[in-house]
Each structure stands twice: as C-alpha cells, then as structure tokens.
Amino acid sequence: MAATTTQSTPLLANQLQAAYPEYTFTASERFSWNPVSKTVSYQADGDPARLLHELGHALLGHHVYRRDVELVKMESDAWQKASEIAAEYATNVSEASIEEHMDTYRDWLHARSTCPSCEANGIQSDVDHYRCLECETTWRVNEARTCGLKRYIDQ
Ligand SMILES: [Zn+2]
Ligand SMILES: [Zn+2]
C-alpha cells in the first residue's frame, strides 16, 4: 500500500468536493474525468494521487483531443497540475506513480504508431488512422480507454 501517502482517497474526494462544488466527485470502478457531466470518478481504494490527476484534467479544461500525442501531453499536464496542488491536500504525488501511469500511455502510443508491415514509426493521419512514411502502409487504430477524454471527429 502507499505508505508515504497521508491521505485516503475517499477523504480526499470529500475535501475536493467541498473545494470544487462545480464538479461531482463519485466513487467508481476506475479513475476518470468526464468533461460533459463534469464528473471526477475515483476508485475508493486507489492512489489519491490519481484523484488529483483527474482533478488536474478538470482544472485544465481538458475536453477533446485529435491526435494521440495530444492526449499524452494532456496526461503529462494533468500530472503537473496534480503535483502543484498536492501539498495543499496532504497528498504525495510521487515521481514513481507519475512514471508508471505515463508509461501506460507511452506503451499505448508506441503500439498504435508502429507500422504493422515494417515496424517503422508511423504518423497519425486522422483520429483513427496512422500512415507509415517508410512503406506507405496505412492502418486503423481503435478507440482506447483513456481518462475519459473523448475524441471528436471533424464533421
Ligand atoms: Zn489522465
Ligand atoms: Zn511501414
């Protein structure tokens, strides 16, 4: 368990609910931020740092992204925000939990952007397609599970 943390996630959620009445904090199966309903979901037995990370998305107004790299940037920014407010809420946002979480996004991005034909690194051509610059292969990628940020198609 997180021995360095002085906060429990449900207690932190109560504090945040009082501080940010414009958002709804609700216990759930996983951590997420829903920009449409302005709901921050948290796992009651999860790491309080993750709750601050989701609040970071909320405070930064994260809503839509068009490119996978934008999502990775948003994830990083939300951690930055979580680190900034951590002391105020007696919560430890460790470098290790940030790296562990960011690694899942880096792995996800790597898996999506690797050309299935030649394994070169492709570029994203639209919300769900990548194109290889080496061999011209194009491939489709599926919607992935994220912090609740949605991708909107331009039309
Ligand atoms: Zn996130
Ligand atoms: Zn290729």
PDB file of N, CA, C and O in Angstrom, residues 60-132:
ATOM      1  N   LEU A  60      -7.736  21.964 -15.876  1.00  0.00           N
ATOM      2  CA  LEU A  60      -7.115  22.416 -17.127  1.00  0.00           C
ATOM      3  C   LEU A  60      -8.123  22.476 -18.274  1.00  0.00           C
ATOM      4  O   LEU A  60      -7.772  22.841 -19.393  1.00  0.00           O
ATOM      5  N   GLY A  61      -9.356  22.089 -17.979  1.00  0.00           N
ATOM      6  CA  GLY A  61     -10.395  22.159 -19.008  1.00  0.00           C
ATOM      7  C   GLY A  61     -10.189  21.159 -20.137  1.00  0.00           C
ATOM      8  O   GLY A  61     -10.603  21.388 -21.268  1.00  0.00           O
ATOM      9  N   HIS A  62      -9.564  20.032 -19.828  1.00  0.00           N
ATOM     10  CA  HIS A  62      -9.325  19.025 -20.867  1.00  0.00           C
ATOM     11  C   HIS A  62     -10.640  18.442 -21.346  1.00  0.00           C
ATOM     12  O   HIS A  62     -11.478  18.027 -20.556  1.00  0.00           O
ATOM     13  N   HIS A  63     -10.800  18.420 -22.631  1.00  0.00           N
ATOM     14  CA  HIS A  63     -12.080  18.013 -23.193  1.00  0.00           C
ATOM     15  C   HIS A  63     -11.878  17.087 -24.380  1.00  0.00           C
ATOM     16  O   HIS A  63     -12.173  15.908 -24.319  1.00  0.00           O
ATOM     17  N   VAL A  64     -11.364  17.610 -25.439  1.00  0.00           N
ATOM     18  CA  VAL A  64     -11.196  16.792 -26.637  1.00  0.00           C
ATOM     19  C   VAL A  64      -9.744  16.799 -27.082  1.00  0.00           C
ATOM     20  O   VAL A  64      -8.997  17.713 -26.777  1.00  0.00           O
ATOM     21  N   TYR A  65      -9.394  15.762 -27.802  1.00  0.00           N
ATOM     22  CA  TYR A  65      -8.085  15.748 -28.451  1.00  0.00           C
ATOM     23  C   TYR A  65      -8.235  15.082 -29.804  1.00  0.00           C
ATOM     24  O   TYR A  65      -9.145  14.287 -30.020  1.00  0.00           O
ATOM     25  N   ARG A  66      -7.357  15.460 -30.721  1.00  0.00           N
ATOM     26  CA  ARG A  66      -7.458  14.925 -32.072  1.00  0.00           C
ATOM     27  C   ARG A  66      -6.356  13.942 -32.407  1.00  0.00           C
ATOM     28  O   ARG A  66      -6.501  13.111 -33.291  1.00  0.00           O
ATOM     29  N   ARG A  67      -5.252  14.115 -31.716  1.00  0.00           N
ATOM     30  CA  ARG A  67      -4.115  13.255 -32.004  1.00  0.00           C
ATOM     31  C   ARG A  67      -3.668  12.581 -30.726  1.00  0.00           C
ATOM     32  O   ARG A  67      -3.744  13.170 -29.649  1.00  0.00           O
ATOM     33  N   ASP A  68      -3.207  11.350 -30.872  1.00  0.00           N
ATOM     34  CA  ASP A  68      -2.779  10.595 -29.699  1.00  0.00           C
ATOM     35  C   ASP A  68      -1.709  11.347 -28.915  1.00  0.00           C
ATOM     36  O   ASP A  68      -1.704  11.320 -27.688  1.00  0.00           O
ATOM     37  N   VAL A  69      -0.802  12.018 -29.620  1.00  0.00           N
ATOM     38  CA  VAL A  69       0.257  12.746 -28.911  1.00  0.00           C
ATOM     39  C   VAL A  69      -0.325  13.877 -28.065  1.00  0.00           C
ATOM     40  O   VAL A  69       0.240  14.227 -27.036  1.00  0.00           O
ATOM     41  N   GLU A  70      -1.446  14.424 -28.500  1.00  0.00           N
ATOM     42  CA  GLU A  70      -2.097  15.465 -27.686  1.00  0.00           C
ATOM     43  C   GLU A  70      -2.593  14.871 -26.378  1.00  0.00           C
ATOM     44  O   GLU A  70      -2.546  15.522 -25.335  1.00  0.00           O
ATOM     45  N   LEU A  71      -3.111  13.649 -26.450  1.00  0.00           N
ATOM     46  CA  LEU A  71      -3.589  13.003 -25.231  1.00  0.00           C
ATOM     47  C   LEU A  71      -2.422  12.778 -24.264  1.00  0.00           C
ATOM     48  O   LEU A  71      -2.540  13.045 -23.070  1.00  0.00           O
ATOM     49  N   VAL A  72      -1.319  12.306 -24.807  1.00  0.00           N
ATOM     50  CA  VAL A  72      -0.158  12.053 -23.946  1.00  0.00           C
ATOM     51  C   VAL A  72       0.294  13.357 -23.284  1.00  0.00           C
ATOM     52  O   VAL A  72       0.611  13.392 -22.097  1.00  0.00           O
ATOM     53  N   LYS A  73       0.257  14.452 -24.048  1.00  0.00           N
ATOM     54  CA  LYS A  73       0.594  15.771 -23.494  1.00  0.00           C
ATOM     55  C   LYS A  73      -0.393  16.163 -22.378  1.00  0.00           C
ATOM     56  O   LYS A  73       0.005  16.654 -21.324  1.00  0.00           O
ATOM     57  N   MET A  74      -1.675  15.916 -22.611  1.00  0.00           N
ATOM     58  CA  MET A  74      -2.688  16.228 -21.593  1.00  0.00           C
ATOM     59  C   MET A  74      -2.451  15.422 -20.324  1.00  0.00           C
ATOM     60  O   MET A  74      -2.630  15.936 -19.211  1.00  0.00           O
ATOM     61  N   GLU A  75      -2.079  14.163 -20.508  1.00  0.00           N
ATOM     62  CA  GLU A  75      -1.812  13.318 -19.335  1.00  0.00           C
ATOM     63  C   GLU A  75      -0.662  13.897 -18.520  1.00  0.00           C
ATOM     64  O   GLU A  75      -0.718  13.982 -17.294  1.00  0.00           O
ATOM     65  N   SER A  76       0.360  14.303 -19.233  1.00  0.00           N
ATOM     66  CA  SER A  76       1.517  14.883 -18.568  1.00  0.00           C
ATOM     67  C   SER A  76       1.157  16.197 -17.869  1.00  0.00           C
ATOM     68  O   SER A  76       1.544  16.439 -16.718  1.00  0.00           O
ATOM     69  N   ASP A  77       0.385  17.031 -18.532  1.00  0.00           N
ATOM     70  CA  ASP A  77      -0.043  18.310 -17.952  1.00  0.00           C
ATOM     71  C   ASP A  77      -0.911  18.101 -16.708  1.00  0.00           C
ATOM     72  O   ASP A  77      -0.806  18.849 -15.736  1.00  0.00           O
ATOM     73  N   ALA A  78      -1.778  17.089 -16.762  1.00  0.00           N
ATOM     74  CA  ALA A  78      -2.651  16.813 -15.610  1.00  0.00           C
ATOM     75  C   ALA A  78      -1.813  16.376 -14.405  1.00  0.00           C
ATOM     76  O   ALA A  78      -2.134  16.708 -13.264  1.00  0.00           O
ATOM     77  N   TRP A  79      -0.725  15.656 -14.658  1.00  0.00           N
ATOM     78  CA  TRP A  79       0.180  15.275 -13.557  1.00  0.00           C
ATOM     79  C   TRP A  79       0.891  16.503 -13.009  1.00  0.00           C
ATOM     80  O   TRP A  79       1.101  16.634 -11.805  1.00  0.00           O
ATOM     81  N   GLN A  80       1.271  17.389 -13.893  1.00  0.00           N
ATOM     82  CA  GLN A  80       1.918  18.635 -13.460  1.00  0.00           C
ATOM     83  C   GLN A  80       0.993  19.399 -12.512  1.00  0.00           C
ATOM     84  O   GLN A  80       1.394  19.856 -11.444  1.00  0.00           O
ATOM     85  N   LYS A  81      -0.265  19.496 -12.919  1.00  0.00           N
ATOM     86  CA  LYS A  81      -1.268  20.203 -12.106  1.00  0.00           C
ATOM     87  C   LYS A  81      -1.451  19.480 -10.768  1.00  0.00           C
ATOM     88  O   LYS A  81      -1.529  20.120  -9.716  1.00  0.00           O
ATOM     89  N   ALA A  82      -1.522  18.158 -10.809  1.00  0.00           N
ATOM     90  CA  ALA A  82      -1.676  17.369  -9.574  1.00  0.00           C
ATOM     91  C   ALA A  82      -0.513  17.643  -8.623  1.00  0.00           C
ATOM     92  O   ALA A  82      -0.714  17.815  -7.416  1.00  0.00           O
ATOM     93  N   SER A  83       0.687  17.727  -9.151  1.00  0.00           N
ATOM     94  CA  SER A  83       1.870  17.987  -8.326  1.00  0.00           C
ATOM     95  C   SER A  83       1.777  19.363  -7.678  1.00  0.00           C
ATOM     96  O   SER A  83       2.155  19.536  -6.520  1.00  0.00           O
ATOM     97  N   GLU A  84       1.254  20.328  -8.422  1.00  0.00           N
ATOM     98  CA  GLU A  84       1.148  21.695  -7.914  1.00  0.00           C
ATOM     99  C   GLU A  84       0.203  21.799  -6.709  1.00  0.00           C
ATOM    100  O   GLU A  84       0.453  22.566  -5.798  1.00  0.00           O
ATOM    101  N   ILE A  85      -0.883  21.023  -6.738  1.00  0.00           N
ATOM    102  CA  ILE A  85      -1.878  21.153  -5.662  1.00  0.00           C
ATOM    103  C   ILE A  85      -1.731  20.078  -4.593  1.00  0.00           C
ATOM    104  O   ILE A  85      -2.465  20.073  -3.611  1.00  0.00           O
ATOM    105  N   ALA A  86      -0.770  19.165  -4.761  1.00  0.00           N
ATOM    106  CA  ALA A  86      -0.635  18.013  -3.857  1.00  0.00           C
ATOM    107  C   ALA A  86      -0.425  18.426  -2.401  1.00  0.00           C
ATOM    108  O   ALA A  86      -1.076  17.891  -1.504  1.00  0.00           O
ATOM    109  N   ALA A  87       0.468  19.380  -2.168  1.00  0.00           N
ATOM    110  CA  ALA A  87       0.812  19.758  -0.794  1.00  0.00           C
ATOM    111  C   ALA A  87      -0.400  20.320  -0.062  1.00  0.00           C
ATOM    112  O   ALA A  87      -0.625  20.042   1.107  1.00  0.00           O
ATOM    113  N   GLU A  88      -1.185  21.087  -0.784  1.00  0.00           N
ATOM    114  CA  GLU A  88      -2.396  21.690  -0.237  1.00  0.00           C
ATOM    115  C   GLU A  88      -3.354  20.632   0.325  1.00  0.00           C
ATOM    116  O   GLU A  88      -4.121  20.896   1.243  1.00  0.00           O
ATOM    117  N   TYR A  89      -3.312  19.442  -0.257  1.00  0.00           N
ATOM    118  CA  TYR A  89      -4.214  18.366   0.169  1.00  0.00           C
ATOM    119  C   TYR A  89      -3.468  17.208   0.817  1.00  0.00           C
ATOM    120  O   TYR A  89      -3.968  16.081   0.839  1.00  0.00           O
ATOM    121  N   ALA A  90      -2.294  17.498   1.346  1.00  0.00           N
ATOM    122  CA  ALA A  90      -1.505  16.495   2.082  1.00  0.00           C
ATOM    123  C   ALA A  90      -1.406  15.164   1.341  1.00  0.00           C
ATOM    124  O   ALA A  90      -1.553  14.089   1.915  1.00  0.00           O
ATOM    125  N   THR A  91      -1.215  15.260   0.048  1.00  0.00           N
ATOM    126  CA  THR A  91      -1.158  14.062  -0.789  1.00  0.00           C
ATOM    127  C   THR A  91       0.209  13.967  -1.448  1.00  0.00           C
ATOM    128  O   THR A  91       0.761  14.971  -1.890  1.00  0.00           O
ATOM    129  N   ASN A  92       0.728  12.766  -1.482  1.00  0.00           N
ATOM    130  CA  ASN A  92       2.014  12.549  -2.101  1.00  0.00           C
ATOM    131  C   ASN A  92       1.840  12.142  -3.567  1.00  0.00           C
ATOM    132  O   ASN A  92       1.254  11.105  -3.858  1.00  0.00           O
ATOM    133  N   VAL A  93       2.307  12.991  -4.473  1.00  0.00           N
ATOM    134  CA  VAL A  93       2.306  12.643  -5.886  1.00  0.00           C
ATOM    135  C   VAL A  93       3.746  12.283  -6.231  1.00  0.00           C
ATOM    136  O   VAL A  93       4.575  13.155  -6.465  1.00  0.00           O
ATOM    137  N   SER A  94       4.029  10.992  -6.200  1.00  0.00           N
ATOM    138  CA  SER A  94       5.416  10.575  -6.386  1.00  0.00           C
ATOM    139  C   SER A  94       5.778  10.493  -7.863  1.00  0.00           C
ATOM    140  O   SER A  94       4.933  10.251  -8.725  1.00  0.00           O
ATOM    141  N   GLU A  95       7.073  10.696  -8.104  1.00  0.00           N
ATOM    142  CA  GLU A  95       7.611  10.562  -9.452  1.00  0.00           C
ATOM    143  C   GLU A  95       7.309   9.153  -9.990  1.00  0.00           C
ATOM    144  O   GLU A  95       7.000   8.980 -11.153  1.00  0.00           O
ATOM    145  N   ALA A  96       7.359   8.170  -9.083  1.00  0.00           N
ATOM    146  CA  ALA A  96       7.127   6.780  -9.484  1.00  0.00           C
ATOM    147  C   ALA A  96       5.694   6.560  -9.967  1.00  0.00           C
ATOM    148  O   ALA A  96       5.480   5.901 -10.987  1.00  0.00           O
ATOM    149  N   SER A  97       4.714   7.137  -9.267  1.00  0.00           N
ATOM    150  CA  SER A  97       3.345   6.915  -9.755  1.00  0.00           C
ATOM    151  C   SER A  97       3.100   7.672 -11.055  1.00  0.00           C
ATOM    152  O   SER A  97       2.361   7.203 -11.914  1.00  0.00           O
ATOM    153  N   ILE A  98       3.732   8.826 -11.206  1.00  0.00           N
ATOM    154  CA  ILE A  98       3.605   9.556 -12.475  1.00  0.00           C
ATOM    155  C   ILE A  98       4.194   8.725 -13.613  1.00  0.00           C
ATOM    156  O   ILE A  98       3.542   8.519 -14.642  1.00  0.00           O
ATOM    157  N   GLU A  99       5.408   8.224 -13.399  1.00  0.00           N
ATOM    158  CA  GLU A  99       6.080   7.469 -14.464  1.00  0.00           C
ATOM    159  C   GLU A  99       5.331   6.191 -14.817  1.00  0.00           C
ATOM    160  O   GLU A  99       5.199   5.846 -15.979  1.00  0.00           O
ATOM    161  N   GLU A 100       4.807   5.523 -13.781  1.00  0.00           N
ATOM    162  CA  GLU A 100       4.079   4.286 -14.027  1.00  0.00           C
ATOM    163  C   GLU A 100       2.851   4.546 -14.896  1.00  0.00           C
ATOM    164  O   GLU A 100       2.572   3.827 -15.853  1.00  0.00           O
ATOM    165  N   HIS A 101       2.140   5.614 -14.576  1.00  0.00           N
ATOM    166  CA  HIS A 101       0.939   5.951 -15.330  1.00  0.00           C
ATOM    167  C   HIS A 101       1.281   6.423 -16.745  1.00  0.00           C
ATOM    168  O   HIS A 101       0.662   6.011 -17.725  1.00  0.00           O
ATOM    169  N   MET A 102       2.306   7.274 -16.847  1.00  0.00           N
ATOM    170  CA  MET A 102       2.694   7.789 -18.163  1.00  0.00           C
ATOM    171  C   MET A 102       3.217   6.666 -19.057  1.00  0.00           C
ATOM    172  O   MET A 102       3.009   6.696 -20.263  1.00  0.00           O
ATOM    173  N   ASP A 103       3.881   5.676 -18.453  1.00  0.00           N
ATOM    174  CA  ASP A 103       4.373   4.541 -19.239  1.00  0.00           C
ATOM    175  C   ASP A 103       3.244   3.819 -19.953  1.00  0.00           C
ATOM    176  O   ASP A 103       3.416   3.371 -21.086  1.00  0.00           O
ATOM    177  N   THR A 104       2.078   3.720 -19.307  1.00  0.00           N
ATOM    178  CA  THR A 104       0.970   3.027 -19.955  1.00  0.00           C
ATOM    179  C   THR A 104       0.548   3.788 -21.217  1.00  0.00           C
ATOM    180  O   THR A 104       0.182   3.186 -22.214  1.00  0.00           O
ATOM    181  N   TYR A 105       0.620   5.113 -21.157  1.00  0.00           N
ATOM    182  CA  TYR A 105       0.267   5.908 -22.341  1.00  0.00           C
ATOM    183  C   TYR A 105       1.348   5.849 -23.405  1.00  0.00           C
ATOM    184  O   TYR A 105       1.060   5.819 -24.597  1.00  0.00           O
ATOM    185  N   ARG A 106       2.613   5.827 -22.952  1.00  0.00           N
ATOM    186  CA  ARG A 106       3.709   5.735 -23.924  1.00  0.00           C
ATOM    187  C   ARG A 106       3.670   4.388 -24.634  1.00  0.00           C
ATOM    188  O   ARG A 106       3.857   4.305 -25.840  1.00  0.00           O
ATOM    189  N   ASP A 107       3.377   3.322 -23.871  1.00  0.00           N
ATOM    190  CA  ASP A 107       3.279   1.986 -24.470  1.00  0.00           C
ATOM    191  C   ASP A 107       2.114   1.939 -25.454  1.00  0.00           C
ATOM    192  O   ASP A 107       2.221   1.371 -26.548  1.00  0.00           O
ATOM    193  N   TRP A 108       1.011   2.535 -25.045  1.00  0.00           N
ATOM    194  CA  TRP A 108      -0.195   2.580 -25.875  1.00  0.00           C
ATOM    195  C   TRP A 108       0.107   3.321 -27.188  1.00  0.00           C
ATOM    196  O   TRP A 108      -0.213   2.865 -28.275  1.00  0.00           O
ATOM    197  N   LEU A 109       0.781   4.480 -27.045  1.00  0.00           N
ATOM    198  CA  LEU A 109       1.123   5.272 -28.228  1.00  0.00           C
ATOM    199  C   LEU A 109       2.081   4.508 -29.130  1.00  0.00           C
ATOM    200  O   LEU A 109       1.912   4.490 -30.353  1.00  0.00           O
ATOM    201  N   HIS A 110       3.049   3.852 -28.540  1.00  0.00           N
ATOM    202  CA  HIS A 110       4.021   3.081 -29.310  1.00  0.00           C
ATOM    203  C   HIS A 110       3.325   1.962 -30.077  1.00  0.00           C
ATOM    204  O   HIS A 110       3.559   1.769 -31.270  1.00  0.00           O
ATOM    205  N   ALA A 111       2.419   1.256 -29.395  1.00  0.00           N
ATOM    206  CA  ALA A 111       1.707   0.151 -30.036  1.00  0.00           C
ATOM    207  C   ALA A 111       0.871   0.653 -31.211  1.00  0.00           C
ATOM    208  O   ALA A 111       0.799   0.025 -32.265  1.00  0.00           O
ATOM    209  N   ARG A 112       0.251   1.790 -31.044  1.00  0.00           N
ATOM    210  CA  ARG A 112      -0.613   2.325 -32.098  1.00  0.00           C
ATOM    211  C   ARG A 112       0.178   2.865 -33.283  1.00  0.00           C
ATOM    212  O   ARG A 112      -0.283   2.803 -34.425  1.00  0.00           O
ATOM    213  N   SER A 113       1.342   3.425 -33.000  1.00  0.00           N
ATOM    214  CA  SER A 113       2.068   4.142 -34.054  1.00  0.00           C
ATOM    215  C   SER A 113       3.083   3.273 -34.784  1.00  0.00           C
ATOM    216  O   SER A 113       3.710   3.727 -35.731  1.00  0.00           O
ATOM    217  N   THR A 114       3.232   2.009 -34.356  1.00  0.00           N
ATOM    218  CA  THR A 114       4.208   1.137 -35.010  1.00  0.00           C
ATOM    219  C   THR A 114       3.595   0.497 -36.258  1.00  0.00           C
ATOM    220  O   THR A 114       2.527  -0.117 -36.192  1.00  0.00           O
ATOM    221  N   CYS A 115       4.270   0.646 -37.385  1.00  0.00           N
ATOM    222  CA  CYS A 115       3.768   0.112 -38.652  1.00  0.00           C
ATOM    223  C   CYS A 115       3.657  -1.404 -38.582  1.00  0.00           C
ATOM    224  O   CYS A 115       4.620  -2.079 -38.247  1.00  0.00           O
ATOM    225  N   PRO A 116       2.467  -1.958 -38.919  1.00  0.00           N
ATOM    226  CA  PRO A 116       2.300  -3.412 -38.862  1.00  0.00           C
ATOM    227  C   PRO A 116       3.100  -4.134 -39.955  1.00  0.00           C
ATOM    228  O   PRO A 116       3.348  -5.332 -39.837  1.00  0.00           O
ATOM    229  N   SER A 117       3.519  -3.413 -41.001  1.00  0.00           N
ATOM    230  CA  SER A 117       4.274  -4.062 -42.080  1.00  0.00           C
ATOM    231  C   SER A 117       5.774  -4.053 -41.828  1.00  0.00           C
ATOM    232  O   SER A 117       6.439  -5.062 -42.021  1.00  0.00           O
ATOM    233  N   CYS A 118       6.309  -2.894 -41.468  1.00  0.00           N
ATOM    234  CA  CYS A 118       7.770  -2.794 -41.387  1.00  0.00           C
ATOM    235  C   CYS A 118       8.279  -2.347 -40.025  1.00  0.00           C
ATOM    236  O   CYS A 118       9.481  -2.249 -39.820  1.00  0.00           O
ATOM    237  N   GLU A 119       7.344  -2.070 -39.102  1.00  0.00           N
ATOM    238  CA  GLU A 119       7.696  -1.690 -37.741  1.00  0.00           C
ATOM    239  C   GLU A 119       8.384  -0.339 -37.592  1.00  0.00           C
ATOM    240  O   GLU A 119       8.921  -0.013 -36.543  1.00  0.00           O
ATOM    241  N   ALA A 120       8.353   0.450 -38.666  1.00  0.00           N
ATOM    242  CA  ALA A 120       8.821   1.834 -38.532  1.00  0.00           C
ATOM    243  C   ALA A 120       7.766   2.601 -37.731  1.00  0.00           C
ATOM    244  O   ALA A 120       6.639   2.128 -37.538  1.00  0.00           O
ATOM    245  N   ASN A 121       8.106   3.789 -37.324  1.00  0.00           N
ATOM    246  CA  ASN A 121       7.177   4.605 -36.567  1.00  0.00           C
ATOM    247  C   ASN A 121       6.339   5.427 -37.549  1.00  0.00           C
ATOM    248  O   ASN A 121       6.886   6.177 -38.357  1.00  0.00           O
ATOM    249  N   GLY A 122       5.016   5.261 -37.472  1.00  0.00           N
ATOM    250  CA  GLY A 122       4.150   5.988 -38.395  1.00  0.00           C
ATOM    251  C   GLY A 122       3.695   7.315 -37.831  1.00  0.00           C
ATOM    252  O   GLY A 122       3.958   7.632 -36.671  1.00  0.00           O
ATOM    253  N   ILE A 123       3.014   8.103 -38.658  1.00  0.00           N
ATOM    254  CA  ILE A 123       2.415   9.348 -38.174  1.00  0.00           C
ATOM    255  C   ILE A 123       0.892   9.217 -38.254  1.00  0.00           C
ATOM    256  O   ILE A 123       0.348   8.536 -39.117  1.00  0.00           O
ATOM    257  N   GLN A 124       0.220   9.900 -37.340  1.00  0.00           N
ATOM    258  CA  GLN A 124      -1.232   9.815 -37.292  1.00  0.00           C
ATOM    259  C   GLN A 124      -1.811  10.735 -38.359  1.00  0.00           C
ATOM    260  O   GLN A 124      -1.520  11.926 -38.394  1.00  0.00           O
ATOM    261  N   SER A 125      -2.634  10.184 -39.227  1.00  0.00           N
ATOM    262  CA  SER A 125      -3.179  10.983 -40.325  1.00  0.00           C
ATOM    263  C   SER A 125      -4.570  11.528 -39.996  1.00  0.00           C
ATOM    264  O   SER A 125      -4.972  12.559 -40.524  1.00  0.00           O
ATOM    265  N   ASP A 126      -5.317  10.843 -39.164  1.00  0.00           N
ATOM    266  CA  ASP A 126      -6.559  11.393 -38.622  1.00  0.00           C
ATOM    267  C   ASP A 126      -6.857  10.688 -37.313  1.00  0.00           C
ATOM    268  O   ASP A 126      -5.997   9.946 -36.825  1.00  0.00           O
ATOM    269  N   VAL A 127      -8.041  10.908 -36.734  1.00  0.00           N
ATOM    270  CA  VAL A 127      -8.276  10.389 -35.383  1.00  0.00           C
ATOM    271  C   VAL A 127      -8.043   8.902 -35.241  1.00  0.00           C
ATOM    272  O   VAL A 127      -7.630   8.443 -34.188  1.00  0.00           O
ATOM    273  N   ASP A 128      -8.330   8.135 -36.297  1.00  0.00           N
ATOM    274  CA  ASP A 128      -8.157   6.698 -36.122  1.00  0.00           C
ATOM    275  C   ASP A 128      -7.302   6.018 -37.192  1.00  0.00           C
ATOM    276  O   ASP A 128      -7.407   4.816 -37.402  1.00  0.00           O
ATOM    277  N   HIS A 129      -6.463   6.796 -37.853  1.00  0.00           N
ATOM    278  CA  HIS A 129      -5.552   6.189 -38.825  1.00  0.00           C
ATOM    279  C   HIS A 129      -4.119   6.684 -38.652  1.00  0.00           C
ATOM    280  O   HIS A 129      -3.896   7.858 -38.333  1.00  0.00           O
ATOM    281  N   TYR A 130      -3.228   5.759 -38.925  1.00  0.00           N
ATOM    282  CA  TYR A 130      -1.802   6.089 -38.973  1.00  0.00           C
ATOM    283  C   TYR A 130      -1.279   5.733 -40.364  1.00  0.00           C
ATOM    284  O   TYR A 130      -1.839   4.903 -41.075  1.00  0.00           O
ATOM    285  N   ARG A 131      -0.185   6.378 -40.743  1.00  0.00           N
ATOM    286  CA  ARG A 131       0.438   6.112 -42.038  1.00  0.00           C
ATOM    287  C   ARG A 131       1.939   5.976 -41.827  1.00  0.00           C
ATOM    288  O   ARG A 131       2.550   6.742 -41.086  1.00  0.00           O
ATOM    289  N   CYS A 132       2.494   4.960 -42.493  1.00  0.00           N
ATOM    290  CA  CYS A 132       3.935   4.728 -42.400  1.00  0.00           C
ATOM    291  C   CYS A 132       4.655   5.538 -43.464  1.00  0.00           C
ATOM    292  O   CYS A 132       4.280   5.506 -44.641  1.00  0.00           O
TER     293      CYS A 132
END
